[in-house]
Short mmCIF file of C-alpha atoms in Angstrom, two decimals:
data_model
loop_
_atom_site.label_atom_id
_atom_site.label_comp_id
_atom_site.label_asym_id
_atom_site.label_seq_id
_atom_site.Cartn_x
_atom_site.Cartn_y
_atom_site.Cartn_z
CA UNK A 1 5.70 -115.21 -63.75
CA UNK A 2 3.21 -116.03 -61.08
CA UNK A 3 2.75 -119.57 -62.07
CA UNK A 4 4.76 -121.97 -59.97
CA UNK A 5 6.99 -124.93 -61.19
CA UNK A 6 6.69 -123.54 -64.77
CA UNK A 7 8.68 -124.31 -67.88
CA UNK A 8 9.40 -121.01 -69.80
CA UNK A 9 10.39 -121.18 -73.47
CA UNK A 10 11.33 -118.20 -75.45
CA UNK A 11 9.98 -119.27 -78.92
CA UNK A 12 12.03 -117.26 -81.42
CA UNK A 13 10.49 -119.09 -84.23
CA UNK A 14 7.00 -118.04 -83.69
CA UNK A 15 8.03 -114.73 -81.86
CA UNK A 16 6.20 -115.58 -78.67
CA UNK A 17 6.75 -116.38 -75.08
CA UNK A 18 5.47 -119.89 -73.96
CA UNK A 19 4.84 -120.81 -70.29
CA UNK A 20 3.84 -124.36 -69.27
CA UNK A 21 2.56 -124.18 -65.61
CA UNK A 22 3.18 -126.98 -63.24
CA UNK A 23 5.74 -128.54 -65.70
CA UNK A 24 7.88 -130.20 -63.00
CA UNK A 25 4.75 -131.91 -61.45
CA UNK A 26 3.57 -133.20 -64.87
CA UNK A 27 6.72 -133.94 -66.55
CA UNK A 28 9.87 -134.21 -64.23
CA UNK A 29 8.41 -135.51 -60.89
CA UNK A 30 11.87 -137.17 -60.12
CA UNK A 31 13.67 -133.82 -59.95
CA UNK A 32 10.88 -132.20 -58.08
CA UNK A 33 10.54 -134.90 -55.40
CA UNK A 34 14.19 -135.55 -55.16
CA UNK A 35 15.12 -131.89 -54.31
CA UNK A 36 13.59 -131.83 -50.95
CA UNK A 37 15.50 -134.90 -49.83
CA UNK A 38 18.63 -133.81 -51.67
CA UNK A 39 18.69 -130.50 -49.99
CA UNK A 40 18.33 -132.06 -46.53
CA UNK A 41 21.17 -134.63 -47.14
CA UNK A 42 23.54 -132.01 -48.35
CA UNK A 43 22.76 -129.68 -45.41
CA UNK A 44 26.05 -130.57 -43.52
CA UNK A 45 26.12 -127.59 -41.20
CA UNK A 46 27.74 -128.36 -37.87
CA UNK A 47 25.56 -125.87 -36.11
CA UNK A 48 22.13 -125.46 -37.78
CA UNK A 49 21.37 -122.03 -36.26
CA UNK A 50 19.23 -120.97 -39.40
CA UNK A 51 16.04 -122.67 -39.68
CA UNK A 52 15.03 -123.67 -43.20
CA UNK A 53 12.01 -125.25 -44.88
CA UNK A 54 13.22 -127.50 -47.49
CA UNK A 55 9.95 -128.91 -48.97
CA UNK A 56 8.75 -127.67 -52.34
CA UNK A 57 5.15 -127.79 -51.15
CA UNK A 58 5.02 -125.39 -48.19
CA UNK A 59 2.60 -122.69 -47.22
CA UNK A 60 4.12 -120.08 -49.28
CA UNK A 61 4.22 -122.22 -52.38
CA UNK A 62 0.66 -123.40 -51.83
CA UNK A 63 -0.51 -119.72 -51.73
CA UNK A 64 1.41 -119.16 -54.94
CA UNK A 65 -0.49 -122.02 -56.47
CA UNK A 66 -3.90 -120.55 -55.41
CA UNK A 67 -2.99 -117.43 -57.06
CA UNK A 68 -1.90 -119.14 -60.15
CA UNK A 69 -5.29 -121.01 -60.23
CA UNK A 70 -7.13 -117.77 -59.87
CA UNK A 71 -5.27 -116.29 -62.81
CA UNK A 72 -5.84 -119.41 -64.93
CA UNK A 73 -9.57 -119.05 -64.08
CA UNK A 74 -9.62 -115.35 -65.16
CA UNK A 75 -7.59 -115.85 -68.30
CA UNK A 76 -9.74 -118.79 -69.41
CA UNK A 77 -13.00 -116.99 -68.67
CA UNK A 78 -11.64 -113.99 -70.66
CA UNK A 79 -10.51 -116.10 -73.68
CA UNK A 80 -13.95 -117.81 -73.69
CA UNK A 81 -15.81 -114.46 -73.79
CA UNK A 82 -13.56 -113.35 -76.61
CA UNK A 83 -14.18 -116.43 -78.61
CA UNK A 84 -17.91 -115.62 -78.27
CA UNK A 85 -17.34 -112.17 -79.57
CA UNK A 86 -18.13 -110.54 -76.28
CA UNK A 87 -16.59 -107.45 -74.75
CA UNK A 88 -14.70 -108.65 -71.62
CA UNK A 89 -14.82 -105.09 -70.21
CA UNK A 90 -18.42 -105.91 -69.38
CA UNK A 91 -17.53 -108.67 -66.96
CA UNK A 92 -15.77 -108.40 -63.59
CA UNK A 93 -12.76 -110.40 -62.84
CA UNK A 94 -14.77 -112.40 -60.58
CA UNK A 95 -17.26 -113.26 -63.21
CA UNK A 96 -14.62 -114.16 -65.68
CA UNK A 97 -13.02 -116.38 -62.95
CA UNK A 98 -16.18 -118.21 -62.36
CA UNK A 99 -16.71 -118.95 -66.16
CA UNK A 100 -13.05 -120.05 -66.59
CA UNK A 101 -13.38 -122.49 -63.45
CA UNK A 102 -16.14 -124.13 -64.93
CA UNK A 103 -14.24 -124.59 -68.24
CA UNK A 104 -11.03 -125.84 -66.62
CA UNK A 105 -12.71 -128.23 -64.19
CA UNK A 106 -14.86 -129.72 -67.07
CA UNK A 107 -12.56 -129.62 -70.10
CA UNK A 108 -11.51 -132.61 -71.93
CA UNK A 109 -8.97 -130.92 -73.95
CA UNK A 110 -6.01 -130.56 -71.70
CA UNK A 111 -3.58 -129.39 -74.38
CA UNK A 112 -5.37 -126.23 -75.78
CA UNK A 113 -3.27 -123.17 -75.62
CA UNK A 114 -4.34 -120.03 -73.84
CA UNK A 115 -3.38 -116.38 -74.92
CA UNK A 116 -3.23 -113.94 -72.29
CA UNK A 117 -3.35 -110.15 -72.25
CA UNK A 118 -0.20 -108.11 -73.01
CA UNK A 119 1.73 -106.65 -70.14
CA UNK A 120 1.03 -109.31 -67.52
CA UNK A 121 3.93 -111.59 -67.92
CA UNK A 122 6.25 -109.47 -69.86
CA UNK A 123 6.51 -105.95 -71.07
CA UNK A 124 6.24 -106.54 -74.80
CA UNK A 125 3.63 -106.73 -77.66
CA UNK A 126 4.41 -110.36 -78.61
CA UNK A 127 1.92 -113.09 -77.79
CA UNK A 128 2.27 -114.92 -74.39
CA UNK A 129 0.81 -118.28 -74.49
CA UNK A 130 -0.02 -120.64 -71.69
CA UNK A 131 0.55 -124.03 -72.77
CA UNK A 132 -1.75 -126.92 -71.32
CA UNK A 133 -3.74 -124.68 -68.97
CA UNK A 134 -6.30 -127.23 -68.02
CA UNK A 135 -3.72 -129.94 -67.21
CA UNK A 136 -1.80 -127.35 -65.12
CA UNK A 137 -5.03 -126.45 -63.26
CA UNK A 138 -5.81 -130.01 -62.31
CA UNK A 139 -2.02 -130.50 -61.47
CA UNK A 140 -2.09 -127.55 -59.18
CA UNK A 141 -5.27 -128.75 -57.36
CA UNK A 142 -3.49 -132.26 -56.88
CA UNK A 143 -0.44 -130.39 -55.43
CA UNK A 144 -2.40 -128.59 -52.98
CA UNK A 145 -4.37 -131.72 -52.13
CA UNK A 146 -1.14 -133.71 -51.64
CA UNK A 147 0.30 -131.08 -49.32
CA UNK A 148 -2.81 -130.58 -47.19
CA UNK A 149 -3.62 -134.23 -46.57
CA UNK A 150 0.06 -135.03 -45.81
CA UNK A 151 0.15 -132.30 -43.17
CA UNK A 152 -3.18 -133.17 -41.69
CA UNK A 153 -2.36 -136.97 -41.56
CA UNK A 154 0.96 -135.95 -39.85
CA UNK A 155 -1.07 -134.02 -37.26
CA UNK A 156 -3.13 -137.19 -36.51
CA UNK A 157 -0.08 -139.31 -36.19
CA UNK A 158 1.43 -136.83 -33.86
CA UNK A 159 -1.89 -136.61 -31.74
CA UNK A 160 -2.96 -140.36 -31.69
CA UNK A 161 -5.77 -139.61 -29.32
CA UNK A 162 -7.39 -137.26 -31.81
CA UNK A 163 -10.70 -138.07 -33.35
CA UNK A 164 -12.01 -136.50 -36.58
CA UNK A 165 -14.18 -134.09 -34.74
CA UNK A 166 -11.40 -133.00 -32.34
CA UNK A 167 -9.05 -132.55 -35.35
CA UNK A 168 -11.37 -130.39 -37.07
CA UNK A 169 -11.87 -128.33 -33.86
CA UNK A 170 -7.97 -127.98 -33.38
CA UNK A 171 -7.25 -126.88 -36.93
CA UNK A 172 -10.33 -124.88 -37.91
CA UNK A 173 -9.79 -121.23 -38.62
CA UNK A 174 -8.96 -118.72 -41.37
CA UNK A 175 -6.31 -119.50 -43.84
CA UNK A 176 -3.08 -117.55 -43.37
CA UNK A 177 -2.48 -116.34 -46.82
CA UNK A 178 0.70 -114.24 -46.53
CA UNK A 179 3.98 -115.79 -45.74
CA UNK A 180 7.32 -114.36 -45.56
CA UNK A 181 10.44 -116.30 -46.54
CA UNK A 182 13.08 -115.11 -43.84
CA UNK A 183 16.32 -116.90 -45.28
CA UNK A 184 14.45 -120.12 -45.71
CA UNK A 185 12.30 -119.95 -42.76
CA UNK A 186 8.62 -119.37 -43.43
CA UNK A 187 6.88 -116.92 -41.10
CA UNK A 188 3.38 -115.61 -41.33
CA UNK A 189 3.55 -111.90 -42.40
CA UNK A 190 1.69 -110.64 -39.24
CA UNK A 191 4.29 -112.46 -37.13
CA UNK A 192 7.11 -110.84 -39.16
CA UNK A 193 5.48 -107.35 -38.73
CA UNK A 194 5.31 -108.08 -34.99
CA UNK A 195 8.92 -109.12 -35.02
CA UNK A 196 9.93 -105.84 -36.72
CA UNK A 197 7.63 -103.87 -34.35
CA UNK A 198 9.38 -105.34 -31.31
CA UNK A 199 12.87 -104.57 -32.66
CA UNK A 200 11.77 -100.97 -33.47
CA UNK A 201 10.28 -100.50 -29.84
CA UNK A 202 13.46 -101.94 -28.26
CA UNK A 203 11.63 -104.93 -26.82
CA UNK A 204 14.11 -107.24 -28.67
CA UNK A 205 17.32 -105.23 -28.08
CA UNK A 206 19.93 -107.90 -28.84
CA UNK A 207 20.75 -110.35 -31.67
CA UNK A 208 20.31 -113.21 -29.15
CA UNK A 209 16.66 -112.15 -28.37
CA UNK A 210 15.97 -111.67 -32.01
CA UNK A 211 17.30 -115.09 -32.73
CA UNK A 212 15.44 -116.62 -29.87
CA UNK A 213 12.22 -115.27 -31.41
CA UNK A 214 13.08 -116.71 -34.67
CA UNK A 215 13.45 -120.15 -32.91
CA UNK A 216 10.21 -119.59 -31.13
CA UNK A 217 8.43 -118.91 -34.48
CA UNK A 218 10.01 -122.15 -35.78
CA UNK A 219 8.85 -124.28 -33.02
CA UNK A 220 5.26 -122.98 -33.77
CA UNK A 221 5.67 -123.54 -37.47
CA UNK A 222 4.56 -127.10 -37.70
CA UNK A 223 1.32 -126.19 -35.94
CA UNK A 224 0.75 -123.18 -38.19
CA UNK A 225 1.40 -125.37 -41.22
CA UNK A 226 -1.28 -127.93 -40.04
CA UNK A 227 -3.65 -125.17 -39.81
CA UNK A 228 -2.88 -123.77 -43.17
CA UNK A 229 -3.11 -127.30 -44.62
CA UNK A 230 -6.71 -127.77 -43.16
CA UNK A 231 -7.76 -124.51 -44.48
CA UNK A 232 -6.22 -125.21 -47.83
CA UNK A 233 -8.14 -128.60 -48.00
CA UNK A 234 -11.36 -126.73 -47.26
CA UNK A 235 -10.56 -124.24 -49.89
CA UNK A 236 -10.44 -127.04 -52.50
CA UNK A 237 -13.74 -128.46 -51.38
CA UNK A 238 -15.48 -125.05 -51.26
CA UNK A 239 -16.18 -125.42 -47.61
CA UNK A 240 -15.25 -123.88 -44.14
CA UNK A 241 -15.23 -127.19 -42.29
CA UNK A 242 -14.60 -130.76 -43.52
CA UNK A 243 -17.33 -133.35 -42.99
CA UNK A 244 -16.56 -137.11 -42.50
CA UNK A 245 -17.69 -137.82 -46.12
CA UNK A 246 -15.26 -135.02 -47.47
CA UNK A 247 -12.47 -136.24 -45.27
CA UNK A 248 -13.00 -139.92 -46.43
CA UNK A 249 -13.10 -138.62 -50.13
CA UNK A 250 -9.82 -136.57 -49.49
CA UNK A 251 -8.15 -139.56 -48.10
CA UNK A 252 -8.92 -141.78 -51.04
CA UNK A 253 -7.85 -139.06 -53.34
CA UNK A 254 -4.58 -138.63 -51.46
CA UNK A 255 -3.75 -142.24 -51.97
CA UNK A 256 -4.36 -141.93 -55.75
CA UNK A 257 -2.12 -138.79 -55.84
CA UNK A 258 0.74 -140.31 -54.00
CA UNK A 259 0.54 -143.40 -56.46
CA UNK A 260 0.71 -140.79 -59.27
CA UNK A 261 3.97 -139.26 -57.53
CA UNK A 262 5.53 -142.58 -57.19
CA UNK A 263 4.75 -143.61 -60.90
CA UNK A 264 5.98 -140.24 -62.30
CA UNK A 265 9.13 -140.50 -60.22
CA UNK A 266 9.91 -143.62 -62.07
CA UNK A 267 8.73 -142.57 -65.37
CA UNK A 268 10.38 -139.33 -65.43
CA UNK A 269 13.75 -140.84 -64.55
CA UNK A 270 13.25 -143.59 -67.01
CA UNK A 271 13.10 -141.01 -69.82
CA UNK A 272 16.86 -140.46 -69.19
CA UNK A 273 17.43 -144.25 -70.04
CA UNK A 274 15.07 -144.09 -73.08
CA UNK A 275 16.44 -140.86 -74.53
CA UNK A 276 18.53 -141.72 -77.63
CA UNK A 277 20.61 -138.60 -77.25
CA UNK A 278 21.71 -139.72 -73.89
CA UNK A 279 22.36 -143.44 -74.99
CA UNK A 280 24.23 -142.48 -78.06
CA UNK A 281 27.49 -141.65 -76.16
CA UNK A 282 27.81 -145.15 -74.89
CA UNK A 283 29.01 -148.18 -76.93
CA UNK A 284 26.21 -150.39 -75.63
CA UNK A 285 23.45 -150.77 -72.93
CA UNK A 286 25.92 -152.56 -70.61
CA UNK A 287 28.27 -149.54 -70.70
CA UNK A 288 25.35 -147.32 -70.06
CA UNK A 289 24.23 -149.22 -67.14
CA UNK A 290 27.77 -149.26 -65.65
CA UNK A 291 27.93 -145.42 -65.78
CA UNK A 292 24.34 -144.51 -64.89
CA UNK A 293 23.45 -147.57 -62.90
CA UNK A 294 20.38 -149.73 -63.33
CA UNK A 295 17.05 -147.94 -62.99
CA UNK A 296 15.58 -150.65 -60.85
CA UNK A 297 18.39 -150.11 -58.25
CA UNK A 298 18.03 -146.37 -57.98
CA UNK A 299 18.10 -145.50 -54.34
CA UNK A 300 15.63 -142.54 -54.65
CA UNK A 301 12.93 -144.56 -56.61
CA UNK A 302 13.20 -147.28 -54.07
CA UNK A 303 12.76 -144.80 -51.39
CA UNK A 304 9.66 -143.15 -52.87
CA UNK A 305 8.16 -146.66 -53.32
CA UNK A 306 8.70 -147.53 -49.54
CA UNK A 307 7.41 -144.09 -48.69
CA UNK A 308 4.40 -144.59 -50.89
CA UNK A 309 3.50 -147.93 -49.29
CA UNK A 310 3.96 -146.64 -45.86
CA UNK A 311 1.99 -143.50 -46.52
CA UNK A 312 -0.82 -145.48 -48.16
CA UNK A 313 -1.08 -147.85 -45.10
CA UNK A 314 -1.30 -144.66 -42.82
CA UNK A 315 -4.08 -143.12 -45.00
CA UNK A 316 -5.94 -146.41 -45.00
CA UNK A 317 -5.68 -146.44 -41.20
CA UNK A 318 -7.02 -143.00 -40.95
CA UNK A 319 -9.94 -143.86 -43.20
CA UNK A 320 -10.68 -146.92 -41.24
CA UNK A 321 -10.61 -144.99 -37.93
CA UNK A 322 -12.98 -142.60 -39.47
CA UNK A 323 -15.40 -145.38 -40.47
CA UNK A 324 -15.03 -146.96 -37.00
CA UNK A 325 -15.91 -143.67 -35.31
CA UNK A 326 -19.02 -143.11 -37.62
CA UNK A 327 -20.20 -146.76 -36.76
CA UNK A 328 -19.87 -146.22 -32.96
#
Protein backbone atom coordinates (compact mmCIF):
# COMPACT_ATOMS: atom_id res chain seq x y z
CA UNK A 1 0.00 0.00 0.00
CA UNK A 2 1.87 3.03 -1.28
CA UNK A 3 -0.10 5.51 0.82
CA UNK A 4 1.90 6.45 3.94
CA UNK A 5 0.34 6.72 7.40
CA UNK A 6 -2.78 4.82 6.31
CA UNK A 7 -5.43 3.04 8.34
CA UNK A 8 -6.34 -0.24 6.65
CA UNK A 9 -9.73 -1.85 7.33
CA UNK A 10 -10.77 -5.29 6.11
CA UNK A 11 -14.51 -4.62 5.82
CA UNK A 12 -15.98 -8.12 5.89
CA UNK A 13 -19.57 -6.87 6.02
CA UNK A 14 -19.29 -5.04 2.69
CA UNK A 15 -16.63 -7.45 1.35
CA UNK A 16 -14.18 -4.72 0.49
CA UNK A 17 -10.81 -3.35 1.55
CA UNK A 18 -10.85 0.21 2.88
CA UNK A 19 -7.78 2.44 3.10
CA UNK A 20 -7.75 5.84 4.77
CA UNK A 21 -4.51 7.63 3.77
CA UNK A 22 -2.80 10.05 6.16
CA UNK A 23 -4.96 8.69 9.00
CA UNK A 24 -2.36 9.31 11.69
CA UNK A 25 -1.89 12.95 10.71
CA UNK A 26 -5.63 13.49 10.56
CA UNK A 27 -6.85 11.47 13.53
CA UNK A 28 -4.00 10.43 15.86
CA UNK A 29 -1.41 13.19 15.85
CA UNK A 30 -0.50 12.41 19.46
CA UNK A 31 0.88 9.00 18.51
CA UNK A 32 2.53 10.24 15.32
CA UNK A 33 4.27 13.20 16.92
CA UNK A 34 5.22 11.33 20.09
CA UNK A 35 6.88 8.41 18.32
CA UNK A 36 9.96 10.35 17.19
CA UNK A 37 10.60 11.67 20.69
CA UNK A 38 9.81 8.30 22.25
CA UNK A 39 12.24 6.40 20.05
CA UNK A 40 15.05 8.86 20.80
CA UNK A 41 14.45 8.72 24.56
CA UNK A 42 14.40 4.91 24.50
CA UNK A 43 17.61 4.66 22.53
CA UNK A 44 19.83 3.80 25.47
CA UNK A 45 22.73 2.31 23.53
CA UNK A 46 26.01 2.95 25.30
CA UNK A 47 27.85 3.15 22.00
CA UNK A 48 25.69 4.53 19.21
CA UNK A 49 27.71 3.19 16.32
CA UNK A 50 24.66 2.76 14.08
CA UNK A 51 23.25 6.01 12.73
CA UNK A 52 19.44 6.20 12.82
CA UNK A 53 16.94 8.76 11.53
CA UNK A 54 14.05 8.73 14.02
CA UNK A 55 11.79 11.39 12.52
CA UNK A 56 8.62 10.18 10.81
CA UNK A 57 8.92 12.99 8.26
CA UNK A 58 12.25 12.41 6.55
CA UNK A 59 13.33 12.41 2.88
CA UNK A 60 12.30 8.81 2.18
CA UNK A 61 8.86 9.31 3.73
CA UNK A 62 8.36 12.58 1.86
CA UNK A 63 9.13 10.82 -1.41
CA UNK A 64 6.54 8.19 -0.51
CA UNK A 65 4.08 11.03 0.10
CA UNK A 66 4.78 12.53 -3.32
CA UNK A 67 4.12 9.10 -4.85
CA UNK A 68 0.89 8.81 -2.88
CA UNK A 69 -0.27 12.25 -4.03
CA UNK A 70 0.38 11.24 -7.64
CA UNK A 71 -1.62 8.05 -7.20
CA UNK A 72 -4.54 9.91 -5.63
CA UNK A 73 -4.48 12.35 -8.54
CA UNK A 74 -4.53 9.57 -11.16
CA UNK A 75 -7.24 7.58 -9.39
CA UNK A 76 -9.40 10.69 -8.88
CA UNK A 77 -9.01 11.69 -12.52
CA UNK A 78 -9.87 8.18 -13.65
CA UNK A 79 -12.97 8.05 -11.42
CA UNK A 80 -14.13 11.42 -12.74
CA UNK A 81 -13.86 10.27 -16.36
CA UNK A 82 -15.73 7.07 -15.55
CA UNK A 83 -18.53 9.09 -13.93
CA UNK A 84 -18.83 10.99 -17.19
CA UNK A 85 -19.09 7.73 -19.12
CA UNK A 86 -15.73 8.20 -20.84
CA UNK A 87 -13.25 5.47 -21.70
CA UNK A 88 -10.22 6.06 -19.49
CA UNK A 89 -8.01 4.19 -21.98
CA UNK A 90 -8.21 7.28 -24.17
CA UNK A 91 -6.31 9.32 -21.56
CA UNK A 92 -2.70 9.10 -20.45
CA UNK A 93 -1.81 8.75 -16.78
CA UNK A 94 -0.52 12.33 -16.90
CA UNK A 95 -3.83 13.63 -18.28
CA UNK A 96 -5.79 11.73 -15.63
CA UNK A 97 -3.49 13.11 -12.91
CA UNK A 98 -3.94 16.67 -14.15
CA UNK A 99 -7.71 16.29 -13.94
CA UNK A 100 -7.54 14.60 -10.57
CA UNK A 101 -5.26 17.29 -9.16
CA UNK A 102 -7.79 19.99 -10.00
CA UNK A 103 -10.57 17.99 -8.36
CA UNK A 104 -8.59 17.23 -5.21
CA UNK A 105 -7.29 20.77 -4.77
CA UNK A 106 -10.72 22.35 -5.21
CA UNK A 107 -13.11 19.79 -3.79
CA UNK A 108 -15.39 20.76 -0.92
CA UNK A 109 -16.38 17.15 -0.25
CA UNK A 110 -13.50 15.70 1.72
CA UNK A 111 -15.39 12.54 2.74
CA UNK A 112 -16.22 11.12 -0.69
CA UNK A 113 -15.07 7.56 -1.32
CA UNK A 114 -12.82 6.63 -4.22
CA UNK A 115 -12.87 3.20 -5.84
CA UNK A 116 -9.58 2.25 -7.47
CA UNK A 117 -8.77 -0.33 -10.16
CA UNK A 118 -8.37 -3.96 -9.16
CA UNK A 119 -4.93 -5.48 -8.75
CA UNK A 120 -3.18 -2.31 -7.55
CA UNK A 121 -3.41 -2.65 -3.78
CA UNK A 122 -4.36 -6.31 -3.43
CA UNK A 123 -4.72 -9.29 -5.73
CA UNK A 124 -8.46 -9.86 -5.59
CA UNK A 125 -11.67 -8.97 -7.37
CA UNK A 126 -13.33 -7.31 -4.39
CA UNK A 127 -13.59 -3.51 -4.34
CA UNK A 128 -10.77 -1.45 -2.87
CA UNK A 129 -11.95 1.88 -1.52
CA UNK A 130 -9.94 4.96 -0.57
CA UNK A 131 -11.68 6.83 2.24
CA UNK A 132 -11.53 10.64 2.42
CA UNK A 133 -9.10 11.01 -0.51
CA UNK A 134 -9.36 14.81 -0.71
CA UNK A 135 -8.70 15.27 3.00
CA UNK A 136 -5.75 12.89 2.72
CA UNK A 137 -4.39 14.77 -0.29
CA UNK A 138 -4.41 18.10 1.56
CA UNK A 139 -2.97 16.42 4.65
CA UNK A 140 -0.11 15.05 2.57
CA UNK A 141 0.62 18.54 1.24
CA UNK A 142 0.66 19.91 4.79
CA UNK A 143 3.02 17.14 5.91
CA UNK A 144 5.51 17.91 3.14
CA UNK A 145 5.19 21.63 3.84
CA UNK A 146 5.79 21.06 7.56
CA UNK A 147 8.89 18.98 6.86
CA UNK A 148 10.30 21.36 4.26
CA UNK A 149 9.97 24.63 6.18
CA UNK A 150 11.21 22.98 9.38
CA UNK A 151 14.42 21.83 7.69
CA UNK A 152 14.97 25.11 5.81
CA UNK A 153 14.46 27.16 8.97
CA UNK A 154 16.97 24.86 10.67
CA UNK A 155 19.44 25.70 7.91
CA UNK A 156 18.90 29.42 8.48
CA UNK A 157 19.39 28.99 12.22
CA UNK A 158 22.59 27.02 11.69
CA UNK A 159 23.83 29.68 9.24
CA UNK A 160 22.86 32.99 10.91
CA UNK A 161 24.65 35.05 8.29
CA UNK A 162 22.49 33.67 5.48
CA UNK A 163 20.11 35.90 3.58
CA UNK A 164 17.14 34.66 1.59
CA UNK A 165 19.16 34.92 -1.64
CA UNK A 166 22.20 33.10 -0.26
CA UNK A 167 19.95 30.41 1.19
CA UNK A 168 18.38 29.80 -2.22
CA UNK A 169 21.80 29.65 -3.87
CA UNK A 170 23.06 27.19 -1.27
CA UNK A 171 20.06 24.85 -1.40
CA UNK A 172 19.01 25.04 -5.06
CA UNK A 173 19.24 21.90 -7.17
CA UNK A 174 17.38 18.83 -8.34
CA UNK A 175 15.43 16.89 -5.76
CA UNK A 176 16.99 13.59 -4.69
CA UNK A 177 14.07 11.21 -5.15
CA UNK A 178 15.60 7.83 -4.30
CA UNK A 179 16.71 7.13 -0.74
CA UNK A 180 17.86 3.86 0.77
CA UNK A 181 17.11 2.90 4.35
CA UNK A 182 20.35 1.29 5.54
CA UNK A 183 19.39 0.00 8.96
CA UNK A 184 17.76 3.29 9.91
CA UNK A 185 20.32 5.54 8.22
CA UNK A 186 18.98 7.27 5.12
CA UNK A 187 21.37 7.37 2.18
CA UNK A 188 20.74 8.65 -1.36
CA UNK A 189 20.57 5.68 -3.72
CA UNK A 190 23.45 6.98 -5.84
CA UNK A 191 25.65 7.16 -2.73
CA UNK A 192 24.66 3.61 -1.78
CA UNK A 193 25.55 2.43 -5.30
CA UNK A 194 28.91 4.15 -4.95
CA UNK A 195 29.47 2.47 -1.59
CA UNK A 196 28.74 -0.97 -3.04
CA UNK A 197 31.02 -0.24 -6.01
CA UNK A 198 33.89 0.75 -3.73
CA UNK A 199 33.45 -2.43 -1.72
CA UNK A 200 33.43 -4.54 -4.89
CA UNK A 201 36.54 -2.81 -6.26
CA UNK A 202 38.43 -3.29 -3.00
CA UNK A 203 38.77 0.43 -2.28
CA UNK A 204 36.89 -0.19 0.95
CA UNK A 205 38.57 -3.42 2.04
CA UNK A 206 37.76 -3.54 5.75
CA UNK A 207 34.75 -3.17 8.03
CA UNK A 208 36.36 -0.10 9.58
CA UNK A 209 36.61 1.65 6.22
CA UNK A 210 33.01 0.73 5.41
CA UNK A 211 31.77 2.01 8.77
CA UNK A 212 33.83 5.17 8.35
CA UNK A 213 32.09 5.75 5.02
CA UNK A 214 28.71 5.31 6.72
CA UNK A 215 29.75 7.93 9.29
CA UNK A 216 30.91 10.25 6.53
CA UNK A 217 27.56 9.94 4.79
CA UNK A 218 25.80 10.58 8.11
CA UNK A 219 27.76 13.79 8.61
CA UNK A 220 26.61 14.95 5.17
CA UNK A 221 23.02 13.88 5.76
CA UNK A 222 21.74 17.11 7.41
CA UNK A 223 22.92 19.14 4.42
CA UNK A 224 21.42 16.63 1.99
CA UNK A 225 18.14 16.80 3.89
CA UNK A 226 18.10 20.60 3.65
CA UNK A 227 18.62 20.41 -0.12
CA UNK A 228 15.80 17.88 -0.35
CA UNK A 229 13.54 20.06 1.80
CA UNK A 230 14.11 23.12 -0.39
CA UNK A 231 13.39 21.14 -3.57
CA UNK A 232 10.30 19.61 -1.95
CA UNK A 233 8.91 23.03 -1.07
CA UNK A 234 9.57 24.18 -4.63
CA UNK A 235 7.67 21.12 -5.86
CA UNK A 236 4.66 22.05 -3.72
CA UNK A 237 4.63 25.57 -5.16
CA UNK A 238 5.25 24.41 -8.72
CA UNK A 239 8.53 26.23 -9.16
CA UNK A 240 12.26 25.54 -9.37
CA UNK A 241 13.24 28.44 -7.12
CA UNK A 242 11.52 30.20 -4.25
CA UNK A 243 10.73 33.88 -4.48
CA UNK A 244 10.57 36.18 -1.44
CA UNK A 245 6.79 36.24 -1.80
CA UNK A 246 6.59 32.44 -1.93
CA UNK A 247 8.88 32.06 1.08
CA UNK A 248 6.79 34.60 3.03
CA UNK A 249 3.66 32.62 2.18
CA UNK A 250 5.38 29.35 3.12
CA UNK A 251 6.42 30.72 6.53
CA UNK A 252 2.90 31.95 7.24
CA UNK A 253 1.42 28.58 6.30
CA UNK A 254 4.04 26.74 8.35
CA UNK A 255 2.89 28.59 11.47
CA UNK A 256 -0.69 27.51 10.79
CA UNK A 257 0.37 23.89 10.21
CA UNK A 258 2.38 23.82 13.46
CA UNK A 259 -0.61 25.21 15.34
CA UNK A 260 -2.71 22.43 13.80
CA UNK A 261 -0.14 19.87 14.98
CA UNK A 262 -0.24 21.30 18.49
CA UNK A 263 -4.04 21.33 18.61
CA UNK A 264 -4.37 17.82 17.20
CA UNK A 265 -1.82 16.42 19.66
CA UNK A 266 -4.13 17.61 22.44
CA UNK A 267 -7.40 16.59 20.82
CA UNK A 268 -6.27 13.12 19.78
CA UNK A 269 -5.05 12.46 23.33
CA UNK A 270 -8.26 13.93 24.78
CA UNK A 271 -10.25 11.25 22.93
CA UNK A 272 -8.79 8.69 25.33
CA UNK A 273 -10.33 10.61 28.22
CA UNK A 274 -13.68 11.12 26.50
CA UNK A 275 -14.03 7.54 25.25
CA UNK A 276 -16.77 5.84 27.32
CA UNK A 277 -15.26 2.41 26.64
CA UNK A 278 -12.09 3.55 28.41
CA UNK A 279 -13.75 5.38 31.28
CA UNK A 280 -16.17 2.53 32.01
CA UNK A 281 -13.47 0.51 33.77
CA UNK A 282 -13.02 3.20 36.46
CA UNK A 283 -15.40 3.86 39.34
CA UNK A 284 -15.30 7.63 38.80
CA UNK A 285 -13.41 10.46 37.11
CA UNK A 286 -11.07 10.90 40.07
CA UNK A 287 -9.95 7.27 39.89
CA UNK A 288 -9.43 7.61 36.13
CA UNK A 289 -7.23 10.69 36.64
CA UNK A 290 -5.18 8.91 39.28
CA UNK A 291 -4.41 6.12 36.81
CA UNK A 292 -4.15 8.02 33.50
CA UNK A 293 -3.05 11.36 34.88
CA UNK A 294 -4.64 14.71 34.11
CA UNK A 295 -4.49 15.66 30.43
CA UNK A 296 -3.46 19.18 31.35
CA UNK A 297 -0.31 17.87 33.05
CA UNK A 298 0.68 15.54 30.21
CA UNK A 299 4.42 16.05 29.67
CA UNK A 300 4.33 15.51 25.93
CA UNK A 301 1.44 17.90 25.36
CA UNK A 302 3.27 20.57 27.36
CA UNK A 303 6.43 19.83 25.37
CA UNK A 304 4.60 20.29 22.05
CA UNK A 305 3.06 23.55 23.23
CA UNK A 306 6.48 24.92 24.22
CA UNK A 307 7.93 23.65 20.94
CA UNK A 308 5.11 25.34 19.01
CA UNK A 309 5.68 28.66 20.76
CA UNK A 310 9.43 28.52 20.12
CA UNK A 311 9.01 27.43 16.51
CA UNK A 312 6.42 30.14 15.84
CA UNK A 313 8.79 32.81 17.19
CA UNK A 314 11.55 31.43 14.96
CA UNK A 315 9.38 31.53 11.84
CA UNK A 316 8.15 35.02 12.64
CA UNK A 317 11.78 36.10 12.97
CA UNK A 318 12.61 34.57 9.57
CA UNK A 319 9.61 36.37 8.10
CA UNK A 320 10.64 39.68 9.65
CA UNK A 321 14.21 39.23 8.39
CA UNK A 322 12.81 38.67 4.91
CA UNK A 323 10.75 41.87 5.10
CA UNK A 324 13.74 43.83 6.43
CA UNK A 325 15.92 42.56 3.59
CA UNK A 326 13.32 43.55 1.00
CA UNK A 327 12.97 47.06 2.47
CA UNK A 328 16.72 47.61 2.48
